Amino acid sequence: MRYYAEIRSMGGLLIKDAVWSLFGELLPTGPETAESLLVLNTLPWERTEVVSRTGAKTLALVKVPSMGCSAVEDSLTPPHPVTVTKQADGSVTMENGVIAAHLDSMGRVMSLRLVHSGRESVQDGHCANQFVIFDDVPLYWDAWDVMDYHLETRKPITTLVKPLEIVLAGGLRGSVKFSLQISERSVITQEIILDAMCPYLRFLTQVWKGLCRPRPPYIDCCGGGENPRRMSVL
């Protein structure tokens, strides 16, 4: 992880220098404030998204033109703020006017649908975001050498350490978090995030690993360390 931290730090400095060379004249001088935040859109279409201001404690909804930039001064008002509602059975419903998701107490996505059309992406009787563990006992080499018969050892991870709880109750962003026990020493913690006007969920997953074994099980649907994923309705 130390190497990843070094790469991220060096890459961040390179990006900062490049952005300053391109847009330095557009940035106001003086102490760094929310008004000095410049958002760059490198994609060839206009984007309206939620961003974190200085210190990552304040959120703002900004609109940035195609291949352009925009200074963040005041946040836009979303047409439909994010709502996060906890049900009596411990499940949670998240909605932002674009998509609506229903999560059970173990963080599994039981429903993910488009609001305007009602189109559902999770089949009845099934779920998404289900963590599953398999035995990894390769015949030849460790690491990524997996035998075909490992598919017969599929075991869903269902031991809750912390049931689903609301982290951000809505507005520009709503999020929930839960933790699952993998083994005696390893735990998965995941935060599921829905932003205003966003057509997908974001998944931030951390695997807290205990003592390593020679051939540990591996987990489907996530990886080691922080693993951001997203699930969208196409």
PDB file of C-alpha atoms in Angstrom:
ATOM      1  CA  MET A   1       0.000   0.000   0.000  1.00  0.00           C
ATOM      2  CA  ARG A   2       2.978   2.322   0.540  1.00  0.00           C
ATOM      3  CA  TYR A   3       3.797   2.220  -3.176  1.00  0.00           C
ATOM      4  CA  TYR A   4       0.207   3.051  -4.086  1.00  0.00           C
ATOM      5  CA  ALA A   5       0.301   6.019  -1.701  1.00  0.00           C
ATOM      6  CA  GLU A   6       3.516   7.279  -3.308  1.00  0.00           C
ATOM      7  CA  ILE A   7       2.076   6.903  -6.815  1.00  0.00           C
ATOM      8  CA  ARG A   8      -1.098   8.723  -5.795  1.00  0.00           C
ATOM      9  CA  SER A   9       0.899  11.542  -4.199  1.00  0.00           C
ATOM     10  CA  MET A  10       3.238  11.995  -7.181  1.00  0.00           C
ATOM     11  CA  GLY A  11       0.389  11.720  -9.664  1.00  0.00           C
ATOM     12  CA  GLY A  12      -1.610  14.288  -7.729  1.00  0.00           C
ATOM     13  CA  LEU A  13       1.265  16.771  -7.929  1.00  0.00           C
ATOM     14  CA  LEU A  14       1.612  16.223 -11.688  1.00  0.00           C
ATOM     15  CA  ILE A  15      -2.108  16.774 -12.209  1.00  0.00           C
ATOM     16  CA  LYS A  16      -2.047  19.896 -10.028  1.00  0.00           C
ATOM     17  CA  ASP A  17       0.867  21.366 -12.007  1.00  0.00           C
ATOM     18  CA  ALA A  18      -0.831  20.573 -15.321  1.00  0.00           C
ATOM     19  CA  VAL A  19      -4.134  22.120 -14.235  1.00  0.00           C
ATOM     20  CA  TRP A  20      -2.351  25.219 -12.959  1.00  0.00           C
ATOM     21  CA  SER A  21      -0.513  25.614 -16.276  1.00  0.00           C
ATOM     22  CA  LEU A  22      -3.783  25.388 -18.201  1.00  0.00           C
ATOM     23  CA  PHE A  23      -6.174  27.248 -15.910  1.00  0.00           C
ATOM     24  CA  GLY A  24      -4.018  29.175 -13.445  1.00  0.00           C
ATOM     25  CA  GLU A  25      -5.249  32.529 -14.730  1.00  0.00           C
ATOM     26  CA  LEU A  26      -8.845  31.533 -14.013  1.00  0.00           C
ATOM     27  CA  LEU A  27      -8.167  30.707 -10.366  1.00  0.00           C
ATOM     28  CA  PRO A  28      -8.511  33.585  -7.899  1.00  0.00           C
ATOM     29  CA  THR A  29      -5.477  34.402  -5.759  1.00  0.00           C
ATOM     30  CA  GLY A  30      -5.480  34.506  -1.984  1.00  0.00           C
ATOM     31  CA  PRO A  31      -6.392  31.945   0.681  1.00  0.00           C
ATOM     32  CA  GLU A  32      -7.925  28.740  -0.618  1.00  0.00           C
ATOM     33  CA  THR A  33     -11.703  28.897  -0.190  1.00  0.00           C
ATOM     34  CA  ALA A  34     -14.735  27.274  -1.734  1.00  0.00           C
ATOM     35  CA  GLU A  35     -14.739  30.076  -4.333  1.00  0.00           C
ATOM     36  CA  SER A  36     -11.255  29.056  -5.533  1.00  0.00           C
ATOM     37  CA  LEU A  37     -12.372  25.565  -6.550  1.00  0.00           C
ATOM     38  CA  LEU A  38     -12.264  24.985 -10.305  1.00  0.00           C
ATOM     39  CA  VAL A  39     -13.917  21.862 -11.717  1.00  0.00           C
ATOM     40  CA  LEU A  40     -12.520  20.458 -14.977  1.00  0.00           C
ATOM     41  CA  ASN A  41     -14.567  18.266 -17.316  1.00  0.00           C
ATOM     42  CA  THR A  42     -12.338  16.212 -19.639  1.00  0.00           C
ATOM     43  CA  LEU A  43     -15.258  14.416 -21.326  1.00  0.00           C
ATOM     44  CA  PRO A  44     -16.992  15.536 -24.559  1.00  0.00           C
ATOM     45  CA  TRP A  45     -20.403  16.101 -22.966  1.00  0.00           C
ATOM     46  CA  GLU A  46     -21.846  18.432 -20.352  1.00  0.00           C
ATOM     47  CA  ARG A  47     -21.877  17.020 -16.833  1.00  0.00           C
ATOM     48  CA  THR A  48     -23.866  17.936 -13.726  1.00  0.00           C
ATOM     49  CA  GLU A  49     -22.441  16.190 -10.676  1.00  0.00           C
ATOM     50  CA  VAL A  50     -21.871  16.494  -6.944  1.00  0.00           C
ATOM     51  CA  VAL A  51     -18.311  17.461  -5.941  1.00  0.00           C
ATOM     52  CA  SER A  52     -16.567  17.877  -2.587  1.00  0.00           C
ATOM     53  CA  ARG A  53     -15.358  21.343  -1.735  1.00  0.00           C
ATOM     54  CA  THR A  54     -12.203  22.166   0.220  1.00  0.00           C
ATOM     55  CA  GLY A  55     -11.811  19.810   3.143  1.00  0.00           C
ATOM     56  CA  ALA A  56     -14.331  17.339   1.632  1.00  0.00           C
ATOM     57  CA  LYS A  57     -16.867  18.398   4.283  1.00  0.00           C
ATOM     58  CA  THR A  58     -19.071  20.527   2.044  1.00  0.00           C
ATOM     59  CA  LEU A  59     -20.756  19.279  -1.108  1.00  0.00           C
ATOM     60  CA  ALA A  60     -21.835  21.234  -4.184  1.00  0.00           C
ATOM     61  CA  LEU A  61     -23.818  20.372  -7.291  1.00  0.00           C
ATOM     62  CA  VAL A  62     -22.042  21.860 -10.314  1.00  0.00           C
ATOM     63  CA  LYS A  63     -22.611  21.956 -14.071  1.00  0.00           C
ATOM     64  CA  VAL A  64     -19.523  21.882 -16.278  1.00  0.00           C
ATOM     65  CA  PRO A  65     -19.580  22.265 -20.070  1.00  0.00           C
ATOM     66  CA  SER A  66     -18.105  19.735 -22.477  1.00  0.00           C
ATOM     67  CA  MET A  67     -14.281  19.785 -22.428  1.00  0.00           C
ATOM     68  CA  GLY A  68     -14.453  22.844 -20.224  1.00  0.00           C
ATOM     69  CA  CYS A  69     -14.255  24.097 -16.668  1.00  0.00           C
ATOM     70  CA  SER A  70     -16.412  25.899 -14.147  1.00  0.00           C
ATOM     71  CA  ALA A  71     -15.608  27.759 -10.917  1.00  0.00           C
ATOM     72  CA  VAL A  72     -17.605  26.542  -7.923  1.00  0.00           C
ATOM     73  CA  GLU A  73     -19.235  29.464  -6.149  1.00  0.00           C
ATOM     74  CA  ASP A  74     -22.741  28.429  -5.158  1.00  0.00           C
ATOM     75  CA  SER A  75     -24.216  24.959  -5.361  1.00  0.00           C
ATOM     76  CA  LEU A  76     -27.034  24.324  -7.810  1.00  0.00           C
ATOM     77  CA  THR A  77     -30.347  23.140  -6.415  1.00  0.00           C
ATOM     78  CA  PRO A  78     -31.213  19.619  -7.600  1.00  0.00           C
ATOM     79  CA  PRO A  79     -34.727  19.117  -9.004  1.00  0.00           C
ATOM     80  CA  HIS A  80     -35.091  16.079  -6.735  1.00  0.00           C
ATOM     81  CA  PRO A  81     -32.894  15.858  -3.607  1.00  0.00           C
ATOM     82  CA  VAL A  82     -31.653  12.448  -2.513  1.00  0.00           C
ATOM     83  CA  THR A  83     -33.843  10.723   0.065  1.00  0.00           C
ATOM     84  CA  VAL A  84     -32.666   7.876   2.307  1.00  0.00           C
ATOM     85  CA  THR A  85     -35.389   6.096   4.267  1.00  0.00           C
ATOM     86  CA  LYS A  86     -34.899   3.270   6.765  1.00  0.00           C
ATOM     87  CA  GLN A  87     -37.669   0.707   7.039  1.00  0.00           C
ATOM     88  CA  ALA A  88     -38.832  -1.174  10.138  1.00  0.00           C
ATOM     89  CA  ASP A  89     -37.086  -4.378   8.994  1.00  0.00           C
ATOM     90  CA  GLY A  90     -33.705  -2.629   8.768  1.00  0.00           C
ATOM     91  CA  SER A  91     -33.736  -2.242   4.986  1.00  0.00           C
ATOM     92  CA  VAL A  92     -33.139   1.131   3.327  1.00  0.00           C
ATOM     93  CA  THR A  93     -34.610   2.848   0.266  1.00  0.00           C
ATOM     94  CA  MET A  94     -32.515   5.432  -1.613  1.00  0.00           C
ATOM     95  CA  GLU A  95     -33.967   7.640  -4.360  1.00  0.00           C
ATOM     96  CA  ASN A  96     -32.888  10.745  -6.280  1.00  0.00           C
ATOM     97  CA  GLY A  97     -35.593  11.171  -8.915  1.00  0.00           C
ATOM     98  CA  VAL A  98     -33.504   9.281 -11.488  1.00  0.00           C
ATOM     99  CA  ILE A  99     -33.074   5.864  -9.862  1.00  0.00           C
ATOM    100  CA  ALA A 100     -34.476   4.177  -6.769  1.00  0.00           C
ATOM    101  CA  ALA A 101     -32.680   1.395  -4.883  1.00  0.00           C
ATOM    102  CA  HIS A 102     -33.850  -0.882  -2.101  1.00  0.00           C
ATOM    103  CA  LEU A 103     -31.146  -2.465   0.111  1.00  0.00           C
ATOM    104  CA  ASP A 104     -31.618  -5.116   2.765  1.00  0.00           C
ATOM    105  CA  SER A 105     -29.869  -5.028   6.168  1.00  0.00           C
ATOM    106  CA  MET A 106     -26.822  -6.852   4.698  1.00  0.00           C
ATOM    107  CA  GLY A 107     -26.334  -4.257   1.959  1.00  0.00           C
ATOM    108  CA  ARG A 108     -27.647  -6.457  -0.827  1.00  0.00           C
ATOM    109  CA  VAL A 109     -29.421  -4.584  -3.620  1.00  0.00           C
ATOM    110  CA  MET A 110     -32.887  -6.106  -3.785  1.00  0.00           C
ATOM    111  CA  SER A 111     -34.203  -3.584  -6.306  1.00  0.00           C
ATOM    112  CA  LEU A 112     -32.648  -0.993  -8.634  1.00  0.00           C
ATOM    113  CA  ARG A 113     -35.024   0.734 -11.022  1.00  0.00           C
ATOM    114  CA  LEU A 114     -35.405   3.812 -13.180  1.00  0.00           C
ATOM    115  CA  VAL A 115     -37.938   6.145 -11.606  1.00  0.00           C
ATOM    116  CA  HIS A 116     -39.493   7.584 -14.762  1.00  0.00           C
ATOM    117  CA  SER A 117     -40.028   4.271 -16.557  1.00  0.00           C
ATOM    118  CA  GLY A 118     -40.094   1.826 -13.655  1.00  0.00           C
ATOM    119  CA  ARG A 119     -37.570  -0.407 -15.421  1.00  0.00           C
ATOM    120  CA  GLU A 120     -36.103  -2.907 -12.944  1.00  0.00           C
ATOM    121  CA  SER A 121     -32.552  -4.236 -13.226  1.00  0.00           C
ATOM    122  CA  VAL A 122     -32.660  -6.884 -10.458  1.00  0.00           C
ATOM    123  CA  GLN A 123     -34.555 -10.060 -11.297  1.00  0.00           C
ATOM    124  CA  ASP A 124     -37.318 -11.170  -8.929  1.00  0.00           C
ATOM    125  CA  GLY A 125     -36.012 -13.547  -6.295  1.00  0.00           C
ATOM    126  CA  HIS A 126     -32.413 -12.461  -6.838  1.00  0.00           C
ATOM    127  CA  CYS A 127     -30.148  -9.729  -5.473  1.00  0.00           C
ATOM    128  CA  ALA A 128     -27.123  -7.694  -6.488  1.00  0.00           C
ATOM    129  CA  ASN A 129     -24.070  -6.716  -4.445  1.00  0.00           C
ATOM    130  CA  GLN A 130     -23.958 -10.184  -2.872  1.00  0.00           C
ATOM    131  CA  PHE A 131     -20.525 -11.032  -1.482  1.00  0.00           C
ATOM    132  CA  VAL A 132     -19.509 -14.640  -2.086  1.00  0.00           C
ATOM    133  CA  ILE A 133     -16.415 -16.545  -0.969  1.00  0.00           C
ATOM    134  CA  PHE A 134     -14.778 -19.525  -2.705  1.00  0.00           C
ATOM    135  CA  ASP A 135     -12.119 -22.006  -1.601  1.00  0.00           C
ATOM    136  CA  ASP A 136      -8.819 -21.335  -3.365  1.00  0.00           C
ATOM    137  CA  VAL A 137      -6.727 -24.512  -3.372  1.00  0.00           C
ATOM    138  CA  PRO A 138      -4.771 -24.519  -6.662  1.00  0.00           C
ATOM    139  CA  LEU A 139      -3.027 -27.672  -7.828  1.00  0.00           C
ATOM    140  CA  TYR A 140       0.045 -25.900  -9.196  1.00  0.00           C
ATOM    141  CA  TRP A 141       0.556 -22.255  -8.187  1.00  0.00           C
ATOM    142  CA  ASP A 142      -0.854 -19.765  -5.698  1.00  0.00           C
ATOM    143  CA  ALA A 143      -2.190 -16.292  -6.455  1.00  0.00           C
ATOM    144  CA  TRP A 144      -4.494 -16.244  -9.504  1.00  0.00           C
ATOM    145  CA  ASP A 145      -4.279 -19.941 -10.398  1.00  0.00           C
ATOM    146  CA  VAL A 146      -7.841 -21.120  -9.694  1.00  0.00           C
ATOM    147  CA  MET A 147      -9.173 -24.569 -10.546  1.00  0.00           C
ATOM    148  CA  ASP A 148     -12.578 -25.055 -12.191  1.00  0.00           C
ATOM    149  CA  TYR A 149     -13.952 -26.983  -9.248  1.00  0.00           C
ATOM    150  CA  HIS A 150     -13.693 -23.904  -7.021  1.00  0.00           C
ATOM    151  CA  LEU A 151     -17.127 -22.898  -8.353  1.00  0.00           C
ATOM    152  CA  GLU A 152     -18.603 -25.807  -6.411  1.00  0.00           C
ATOM    153  CA  THR A 153     -17.458 -24.237  -3.113  1.00  0.00           C
ATOM    154  CA  ARG A 154     -19.480 -21.029  -3.399  1.00  0.00           C
ATOM    155  CA  LYS A 155     -20.495 -19.645   0.022  1.00  0.00           C
ATOM    156  CA  PRO A 156     -22.417 -16.368   0.433  1.00  0.00           C
ATOM    157  CA  ILE A 157     -21.077 -14.119   3.185  1.00  0.00           C
ATOM    158  CA  THR A 158     -23.980 -13.429   5.527  1.00  0.00           C
ATOM    159  CA  THR A 159     -22.442 -12.842   8.964  1.00  0.00           C
ATOM    160  CA  LEU A 160     -23.178  -9.243   9.929  1.00  0.00           C
ATOM    161  CA  VAL A 161     -20.752  -7.261  12.052  1.00  0.00           C
ATOM    162  CA  LYS A 162     -22.627  -3.978  11.646  1.00  0.00           C
ATOM    163  CA  PRO A 163     -26.032  -3.950   9.929  1.00  0.00           C
ATOM    164  CA  LEU A 164     -26.907  -1.347   7.332  1.00  0.00           C
ATOM    165  CA  GLU A 165     -26.946   2.155   8.803  1.00  0.00           C
ATOM    166  CA  ILE A 166     -27.473   5.604   7.323  1.00  0.00           C
ATOM    167  CA  VAL A 167     -24.327   7.752   7.067  1.00  0.00           C
ATOM    168  CA  LEU A 168     -25.719  10.686   5.046  1.00  0.00           C
ATOM    169  CA  ALA A 169     -29.471  11.185   5.187  1.00  0.00           C
ATOM    170  CA  GLY A 170     -29.841  12.841   1.786  1.00  0.00           C
ATOM    171  CA  GLY A 171     -29.920  16.219   0.085  1.00  0.00           C
ATOM    172  CA  LEU A 172     -27.049  16.361  -2.387  1.00  0.00           C
ATOM    173  CA  ARG A 173     -25.742  12.955  -1.285  1.00  0.00           C
ATOM    174  CA  GLY A 174     -27.080   9.968   0.586  1.00  0.00           C
ATOM    175  CA  SER A 175     -25.039   7.028   1.813  1.00  0.00           C
ATOM    176  CA  VAL A 176     -25.317   3.900   3.926  1.00  0.00           C
ATOM    177  CA  LYS A 177     -22.690   1.583   5.409  1.00  0.00           C
ATOM    178  CA  PHE A 178     -22.465  -1.993   6.694  1.00  0.00           C
ATOM    179  CA  SER A 179     -19.825  -4.582   7.662  1.00  0.00           C
ATOM    180  CA  LEU A 180     -19.646  -8.340   7.070  1.00  0.00           C
ATOM    181  CA  GLN A 181     -17.431 -10.953   8.733  1.00  0.00           C
ATOM    182  CA  ILE A 182     -15.293 -12.926   6.265  1.00  0.00           C
ATOM    183  CA  SER A 183     -13.306 -14.936   8.796  1.00  0.00           C
ATOM    184  CA  GLU A 184     -12.175 -14.674  12.399  1.00  0.00           C
ATOM    185  CA  ARG A 185      -9.771 -11.852  11.505  1.00  0.00           C
ATOM    186  CA  SER A 186     -11.114 -10.335   8.270  1.00  0.00           C
ATOM    187  CA  VAL A 187     -14.017  -7.956   7.742  1.00  0.00           C
ATOM    188  CA  ILE A 188     -15.598  -6.281   4.700  1.00  0.00           C
ATOM    189  CA  THR A 189     -16.890  -2.727   5.172  1.00  0.00           C
ATOM    190  CA  GLN A 190     -18.814  -1.107   2.340  1.00  0.00           C
ATOM    191  CA  GLU A 191     -20.384   2.308   1.836  1.00  0.00           C
ATOM    192  CA  ILE A 192     -23.093   2.684  -0.831  1.00  0.00           C
ATOM    193  CA  ILE A 193     -23.494   6.227  -2.158  1.00  0.00           C
ATOM    194  CA  LEU A 194     -26.177   7.929  -4.243  1.00  0.00           C
ATOM    195  CA  ASP A 195     -25.676  11.507  -5.456  1.00  0.00           C
ATOM    196  CA  ALA A 196     -28.287  13.964  -6.677  1.00  0.00           C
ATOM    197  CA  MET A 197     -29.073  13.623 -10.429  1.00  0.00           C
ATOM    198  CA  CYS A 198     -26.764  10.589 -10.652  1.00  0.00           C
ATOM    199  CA  PRO A 199     -27.948   7.523 -12.660  1.00  0.00           C
ATOM    200  CA  TYR A 200     -25.898   4.991 -10.693  1.00  0.00           C
ATOM    201  CA  LEU A 201     -24.903   3.839  -7.215  1.00  0.00           C
ATOM    202  CA  ARG A 202     -21.289   3.994  -6.073  1.00  0.00           C
ATOM    203  CA  PHE A 203     -19.753   1.293  -3.883  1.00  0.00           C
ATOM    204  CA  LEU A 204     -16.695   1.994  -1.715  1.00  0.00           C
ATOM    205  CA  THR A 205     -15.402  -1.308  -0.352  1.00  0.00           C
ATOM    206  CA  GLN A 206     -12.655  -1.963   2.180  1.00  0.00           C
ATOM    207  CA  VAL A 207     -11.404  -5.410   3.140  1.00  0.00           C
ATOM    208  CA  TRP A 208      -9.740  -5.431   6.545  1.00  0.00           C
ATOM    209  CA  LYS A 209      -7.417  -8.411   6.410  1.00  0.00           C
ATOM    210  CA  GLY A 210      -6.171 -10.425   9.360  1.00  0.00           C
ATOM    211  CA  LEU A 211      -3.203 -12.766   9.360  1.00  0.00           C
ATOM    212  CA  CYS A 212      -2.540 -14.228   5.917  1.00  0.00           C
ATOM    213  CA  ARG A 213      -2.788 -17.925   5.265  1.00  0.00           C
ATOM    214  CA  PRO A 214      -0.801 -19.775   2.565  1.00  0.00           C
ATOM    215  CA  ARG A 215      -3.884 -20.178   0.377  1.00  0.00           C
ATOM    216  CA  PRO A 216      -6.653 -17.844   1.586  1.00  0.00           C
ATOM    217  CA  PRO A 217     -10.139 -17.868   0.115  1.00  0.00           C
ATOM    218  CA  TYR A 218     -10.850 -15.164  -2.414  1.00  0.00           C
ATOM    219  CA  ILE A 219     -13.942 -13.023  -2.589  1.00  0.00           C
ATOM    220  CA  ASP A 220     -16.103 -12.282  -5.573  1.00  0.00           C
ATOM    221  CA  CYS A 221     -17.508  -8.766  -6.055  1.00  0.00           C
ATOM    222  CA  CYS A 222     -14.681  -6.902  -4.354  1.00  0.00           C
ATOM    223  CA  GLY A 223     -10.915  -6.646  -4.018  1.00  0.00           C
ATOM    224  CA  GLY A 224      -8.365  -5.817  -1.382  1.00  0.00           C
ATOM    225  CA  GLY A 225      -8.000  -2.301  -0.049  1.00  0.00           C
ATOM    226  CA  GLU A 226     -10.358   0.371  -1.318  1.00  0.00           C
ATOM    227  CA  ASN A 227     -12.289  -0.704  -4.371  1.00  0.00           C
ATOM    228  CA  PRO A 228     -14.763   1.831  -5.757  1.00  0.00           C
ATOM    229  CA  ARG A 229     -17.400   0.251  -8.000  1.00  0.00           C
ATOM    230  CA  ARG A 230     -20.615   1.491  -9.479  1.00  0.00           C
ATOM    231  CA  MET A 231     -23.839  -0.094 -10.574  1.00  0.00           C
ATOM    232  CA  SER A 232     -25.990   1.737 -13.094  1.00  0.00           C
ATOM    233  CA  VAL A 233     -29.248   1.132 -14.918  1.00  0.00           C
ATOM    234  CA  LEU A 234     -28.453   1.227 -18.644  1.00  0.00           C
TER     235      LEU A 234
END
